[in-house]
PDB file of C-alpha atoms in Angstrom:
ATOM      1  CA  MET A   1       0.016  -0.055   0.005  1.00 70.00           C
ATOM      2  CA  ASP A   2       1.262   3.516  -0.819  1.00 84.00           C
ATOM      3  CA  LEU A   3       0.184   6.211   1.651  1.00 85.00           C
ATOM      4  CA  SER A   4       0.981   9.843   1.254  1.00 92.00           C
ATOM      5  CA  VAL A   5       0.382  12.892   3.426  1.00 94.00           C
ATOM      6  CA  VAL A   6       0.557  16.248   1.811  1.00 96.00           C
ATOM      7  CA  SER A   7       0.236  19.368   4.035  1.00 96.00           C
ATOM      8  CA  PHE A   8       0.928  22.957   4.097  1.00 95.00           C
ATOM      9  CA  GLY A   9       3.681  24.159   6.507  1.00 92.00           C
ATOM     10  CA  LYS A  10       6.365  22.527   8.571  1.00 93.00           C
ATOM     11  CA  LEU A  11       5.954  21.037  12.025  1.00 93.00           C
ATOM     12  CA  LYS A  12       7.525  23.703  14.212  1.00 92.00           C
ATOM     13  CA  THR A  13       5.958  23.184  17.627  1.00 91.00           C
ATOM     14  CA  ALA A  14       8.221  21.441  20.051  1.00 88.00           C
ATOM     15  CA  GLY A  15       7.643  17.743  20.190  1.00 95.00           C
ATOM     16  CA  LEU A  16       5.344  17.423  17.242  1.00 96.00           C
ATOM     17  CA  ARG A  17       8.023  16.445  14.745  1.00 95.00           C
ATOM     18  CA  ASP A  18       9.117  13.655  17.158  1.00 95.00           C
ATOM     19  CA  ALA A  19       5.564  12.540  17.545  1.00 96.00           C
ATOM     20  CA  ALA A  20       4.909  12.509  13.775  1.00 95.00           C
ATOM     21  CA  ASP A  21       8.092  10.592  13.141  1.00 94.00           C
ATOM     22  CA  HIS A  22       7.108   8.017  15.709  1.00 93.00           C
ATOM     23  CA  TYR A  23       3.788   7.345  13.870  1.00 91.00           C
ATOM     24  CA  ILE A  24       5.448   7.447  10.468  1.00 93.00           C
ATOM     25  CA  ARG A  25       7.834   4.660  11.575  1.00 91.00           C
ATOM     26  CA  GLY A  26       4.855   2.599  12.721  1.00 88.00           C
ATOM     27  CA  VAL A  27       2.994   3.175   9.392  1.00 87.00           C
ATOM     28  CA  LYS A  28       6.091   2.191   7.384  1.00 88.00           C
ATOM     29  CA  THR A  29       5.804  -1.247   9.038  1.00 83.00           C
ATOM     30  CA  TRP A  30       2.789  -1.971   6.850  1.00 80.00           C
ATOM     31  CA  ALA A  31       2.986   0.481   3.921  1.00 81.00           C
ATOM     32  CA  SER A  32       5.291   2.669   1.874  1.00 87.00           C
ATOM     33  CA  PHE A  33       4.807   6.240   3.073  1.00 89.00           C
ATOM     34  CA  GLU A  34       5.648   9.721   1.923  1.00 92.00           C
ATOM     35  CA  GLU A  35       5.215  12.964   3.736  1.00 94.00           C
ATOM     36  CA  ILE A  36       5.259  16.161   1.601  1.00 95.00           C
ATOM     37  CA  GLU A  37       5.237  19.638   3.068  1.00 96.00           C
ATOM     38  CA  LEU A  38       4.139  22.514   0.859  1.00 97.00           C
ATOM     39  CA  LYS A  39       4.863  26.195   1.622  1.00 95.00           C
ATOM     40  CA  PRO A  40       1.674  28.057   2.502  1.00 94.00           C
ATOM     41  CA  GLN A  41       0.968  31.364   0.842  1.00 95.00           C
ATOM     42  CA  SER A  42       1.183  34.506   3.066  1.00 95.00           C
ATOM     43  CA  VAL A  43      -2.188  35.963   3.942  1.00 95.00           C
ATOM     44  CA  PRO A  44      -2.015  39.741   3.747  1.00 94.00           C
ATOM     45  CA  ASP A  45      -5.631  40.216   4.987  1.00 94.00           C
ATOM     46  CA  LYS A  46      -8.722  38.256   5.768  1.00 89.00           C
ATOM     47  CA  SER A  47     -11.015  39.467   3.050  1.00 95.00           C
ATOM     48  CA  ALA A  48     -13.094  36.905   1.093  1.00 95.00           C
ATOM     49  CA  SER A  49     -11.376  37.815  -2.186  1.00 96.00           C
ATOM     50  CA  THR A  50      -7.919  37.263  -0.724  1.00 96.00           C
ATOM     51  CA  ARG A  51      -9.055  33.944   0.781  1.00 95.00           C
ATOM     52  CA  THR A  52     -10.427  32.734  -2.513  1.00 96.00           C
ATOM     53  CA  ARG A  53      -7.324  33.872  -4.447  1.00 97.00           C
ATOM     54  CA  ILE A  54      -4.833  32.182  -2.069  1.00 97.00           C
ATOM     55  CA  GLN A  55      -6.929  28.976  -1.889  1.00 97.00           C
ATOM     56  CA  GLY A  56      -6.702  28.940  -5.707  1.00 97.00           C
ATOM     57  CA  ILE A  57      -2.971  29.297  -5.714  1.00 97.00           C
ATOM     58  CA  GLU A  58      -2.459  26.784  -3.015  1.00 97.00           C
ATOM     59  CA  GLY A  59      -4.928  24.385  -4.763  1.00 97.00           C
ATOM     60  CA  GLN A  60      -3.099  24.478  -8.008  1.00 97.00           C
ATOM     61  CA  GLU A  61       0.190  23.785  -6.185  1.00 97.00           C
ATOM     62  CA  LEU A  62      -1.375  20.957  -4.256  1.00 97.00           C
ATOM     63  CA  LEU A  63      -2.903  19.221  -7.333  1.00 96.00           C
ATOM     64  CA  ALA A  64       0.306  19.678  -9.353  1.00 95.00           C
ATOM     65  CA  ARG A  65       2.304  18.087  -6.532  1.00 95.00           C
ATOM     66  CA  CYS A  66      -0.141  15.224  -6.130  1.00 93.00           C
ATOM     67  CA  ALA A  67      -0.009  14.551  -9.894  1.00 92.00           C
ATOM     68  CA  LYS A  68       3.769  13.874  -9.585  1.00 91.00           C
ATOM     69  CA  LEU A  69       3.340  11.302  -6.821  1.00 89.00           C
ATOM     70  CA  PRO A  70       3.820   7.637  -7.629  1.00 82.00           C
ATOM     71  CA  LYS A  71       0.420   6.030  -8.430  1.00 79.00           C
ATOM     72  CA  SER A  72      -1.048   9.479  -8.761  1.00 72.00           C
ATOM     73  CA  GLY A  73      -4.447   7.973  -9.407  1.00 82.00           C
ATOM     74  CA  ARG A  74      -4.782   7.186  -5.752  1.00 91.00           C
ATOM     75  CA  PRO A  75      -7.840   8.845  -4.168  1.00 93.00           C
ATOM     76  CA  LEU A  76      -7.444  12.263  -2.554  1.00 95.00           C
ATOM     77  CA  ILE A  77      -8.789  12.334   1.034  1.00 96.00           C
ATOM     78  CA  LEU A  78      -9.086  15.888   2.467  1.00 97.00           C
ATOM     79  CA  LEU A  79      -8.873  16.369   6.265  1.00 94.00           C
ATOM     80  CA  ASP A  80     -11.645  18.997   6.558  1.00 91.00           C
ATOM     81  CA  GLU A  81     -13.589  20.393   9.476  1.00 87.00           C
ATOM     82  CA  GLY A  82     -16.781  19.790   7.414  1.00 89.00           C
ATOM     83  CA  GLY A  83     -15.884  16.286   6.570  1.00 93.00           C
ATOM     84  CA  LYS A  84     -17.176  12.967   7.892  1.00 94.00           C
ATOM     85  CA  ALA A  85     -15.864  11.785  11.254  1.00 93.00           C
ATOM     86  CA  LEU A  86     -15.109   8.040  11.188  1.00 91.00           C
ATOM     87  CA  PRO A  87     -14.353   5.643  14.015  1.00 89.00           C
ATOM     88  CA  THR A  88     -10.961   3.912  13.788  1.00 84.00           C
ATOM     89  CA  LEU A  89     -12.292   0.657  12.416  1.00 86.00           C
ATOM     90  CA  ASP A  90     -13.964   2.474   9.602  1.00 90.00           C
ATOM     91  CA  TRP A  91     -10.610   4.234   8.835  1.00 87.00           C
ATOM     92  CA  ALA A  92      -9.093   0.650   8.668  1.00 85.00           C
ATOM     93  CA  LYS A  93     -11.882  -0.441   6.427  1.00 90.00           C
ATOM     94  CA  GLN A  94     -11.582   2.433   4.009  1.00 90.00           C
ATOM     95  CA  LEU A  95      -7.766   2.134   3.907  1.00 86.00           C
ATOM     96  CA  LYS A  96      -8.181  -1.461   2.897  1.00 86.00           C
ATOM     97  CA  GLU A  97     -10.651  -0.521   0.218  1.00 90.00           C
ATOM     98  CA  PHE A  98      -8.213   2.138  -1.141  1.00 88.00           C
ATOM     99  CA  GLU A  99      -5.489  -0.376  -1.115  1.00 85.00           C
ATOM    100  CA  ASN A 100      -7.467  -2.921  -3.032  1.00 86.00           C
ATOM    101  CA  GLU A 101      -8.871  -0.314  -5.564  1.00 88.00           C
ATOM    102  CA  ASN A 102      -5.990   2.096  -6.122  1.00 86.00           C
ATOM    103  CA  GLY A 103      -2.973   0.791  -4.212  1.00 86.00           C
ATOM    104  CA  GLY A 104      -3.430   3.408  -1.398  1.00 87.00           C
ATOM    105  CA  ALA A 105      -4.498   6.956  -0.811  1.00 91.00           C
ATOM    106  CA  ILE A 106      -3.229  10.563  -0.528  1.00 95.00           C
ATOM    107  CA  PHE A 107      -4.320  12.432   2.560  1.00 95.00           C
ATOM    108  CA  VAL A 108      -4.278  16.236   2.580  1.00 96.00           C
ATOM    109  CA  VAL A 109      -4.107  18.664   5.476  1.00 95.00           C
ATOM    110  CA  GLY A 110      -4.827  22.106   4.011  1.00 92.00           C
ATOM    111  CA  SER A 111      -3.465  25.450   4.958  1.00 92.00           C
ATOM    112  CA  SER A 112      -5.237  27.682   7.470  1.00 89.00           C
ATOM    113  CA  LEU A 113      -7.549  28.906   4.706  1.00 92.00           C
ATOM    114  CA  GLY A 114      -8.809  25.413   3.779  1.00 92.00           C
ATOM    115  CA  PHE A 115      -9.363  24.151   0.295  1.00 95.00           C
ATOM    116  CA  SER A 116     -10.287  25.628  -3.113  1.00 96.00           C
ATOM    117  CA  GLY A 117     -13.492  24.475  -4.778  1.00 96.00           C
ATOM    118  CA  GLU A 118     -11.300  22.771  -7.443  1.00 97.00           C
ATOM    119  CA  VAL A 119      -9.520  20.623  -4.746  1.00 97.00           C
ATOM    120  CA  ARG A 120     -12.738  19.793  -3.091  1.00 96.00           C
ATOM    121  CA  ALA A 121     -14.189  18.717  -6.444  1.00 97.00           C
ATOM    122  CA  ARG A 122     -11.261  16.421  -7.188  1.00 96.00           C
ATOM    123  CA  ALA A 123     -11.256  14.752  -3.730  1.00 96.00           C
ATOM    124  CA  ARG A 124     -12.780  11.296  -3.244  1.00 95.00           C
ATOM    125  CA  ALA A 125     -13.814  12.141   0.332  1.00 94.00           C
ATOM    126  CA  ARG A 126     -13.536  14.752   3.137  1.00 96.00           C
ATOM    127  CA  TRP A 127     -12.908  13.302   6.575  1.00 94.00           C
ATOM    128  CA  SER A 128     -12.973  15.147   9.886  1.00 93.00           C
ATOM    129  CA  LEU A 129     -10.804  14.450  12.953  1.00 92.00           C
ATOM    130  CA  GLY A 130     -13.710  15.526  15.067  1.00 89.00           C
ATOM    131  CA  PRO A 131     -15.873  18.585  15.826  1.00 88.00           C
ATOM    132  CA  GLN A 132     -13.154  20.625  17.557  1.00 88.00           C
ATOM    133  CA  THR A 133     -10.850  22.932  15.591  1.00 85.00           C
ATOM    134  CA  LEU A 134      -7.191  21.817  15.758  1.00 88.00           C
ATOM    135  CA  PRO A 135      -4.028  23.633  14.762  1.00 89.00           C
ATOM    136  CA  HIS A 136      -2.783  22.292  11.367  1.00 89.00           C
ATOM    137  CA  GLU A 137       0.432  20.984  12.968  1.00 93.00           C
ATOM    138  CA  LEU A 138      -1.498  19.011  15.527  1.00 93.00           C
ATOM    139  CA  ALA A 139      -4.172  17.770  12.934  1.00 93.00           C
ATOM    140  CA  ARG A 140      -1.171  16.223  10.971  1.00 94.00           C
ATOM    141  CA  VAL A 141       0.056  14.378  13.999  1.00 95.00           C
ATOM    142  CA  VAL A 142      -3.433  13.187  14.797  1.00 93.00           C
ATOM    143  CA  LEU A 143      -3.931  12.077  11.148  1.00 92.00           C
ATOM    144  CA  LEU A 144      -0.644  10.092  11.336  1.00 92.00           C
ATOM    145  CA  GLU A 145      -1.619   8.499  14.631  1.00 91.00           C
ATOM    146  CA  GLN A 146      -5.028   7.497  13.199  1.00 89.00           C
ATOM    147  CA  ARG A 147      -3.395   5.964  10.126  1.00 86.00           C
ATOM    148  CA  PHE A 148      -1.049   3.976  12.313  1.00 86.00           C
ATOM    149  CA  ARG A 149      -3.930   3.002  14.560  1.00 84.00           C
ATOM    150  CA  ALA A 150      -6.040   1.945  11.538  1.00 83.00           C
ATOM    151  CA  ARG A 151      -3.263  -0.140  10.019  1.00 80.00           C
ATOM    152  CA  SER A 152      -2.494  -1.777  13.341  1.00 77.00           C
ATOM    153  CA  ALA A 153      -6.161  -2.715  13.747  1.00 77.00           C
ATOM    154  CA  SER A 154      -6.254  -4.202  10.293  1.00 72.00           C
ATOM    155  CA  HIS A 155      -3.068  -6.279  11.113  1.00 66.00           C
ATOM    156  CA  GLY A 156      -4.149  -7.493  14.541  1.00 69.00           C
ATOM    157  CA  HIS A 157      -1.473  -5.460  16.236  1.00 60.00           C
ATOM    158  CA  PRO A 158      -2.183  -4.798  19.885  1.00 60.00           C
ATOM    159  CA  TYR A 159      -1.908  -0.958  19.637  1.00 62.00           C
ATOM    160  CA  HIS A 160      -5.601  -0.633  18.863  1.00 59.00           C
ATOM    161  CA  ASN A 161      -7.758  -2.311  21.508  1.00 65.00           C
ATOM    162  CA  GLU A 162     -11.271  -0.953  20.909  1.00 65.00           C
ATOM    163  CA  GLY A 163     -13.875  -2.490  23.136  1.00 55.00           C
ATOM    164  CA  SER A 164     -11.589  -3.769  25.790  1.00 50.00           C
ATOM    165  CA  GLY A 165     -12.587  -1.127  28.402  1.00 48.00           C
TER     166      GLY A 165
END
């Protein structure tokens, strides 16, 4: 299985890079994995027109970079506050389906401005990490943990022990 995470910005908060690397090592036990960090555009003001313009620029860059990935036909899954929240075992089921259909998936954490309409239209799904708002750096680490947890559940690894409490 080929799994990729594409996100805007670097992990700068103390400890988050270490946490991300921990889960990446775990994911690599079961899948090839690539993490791509894109540079977010600067946001000079919060007007709707500026937001739309920057979303468009970032969207073009995102789609161009995804097209260069190996197996670029893999489904694009957006981590989005308006997406569907899934329990871990559903993550595992979906990952298995993506593996069987397309050899994997590309997960995307957008910039602070979210995704352009073009990116949303190209996405296979929009998933949420829950109803709370998370900083983008933390959302990436939570995404990596959930991918590791889902893969561990699929492979009978003891890390995920749902229902044991």
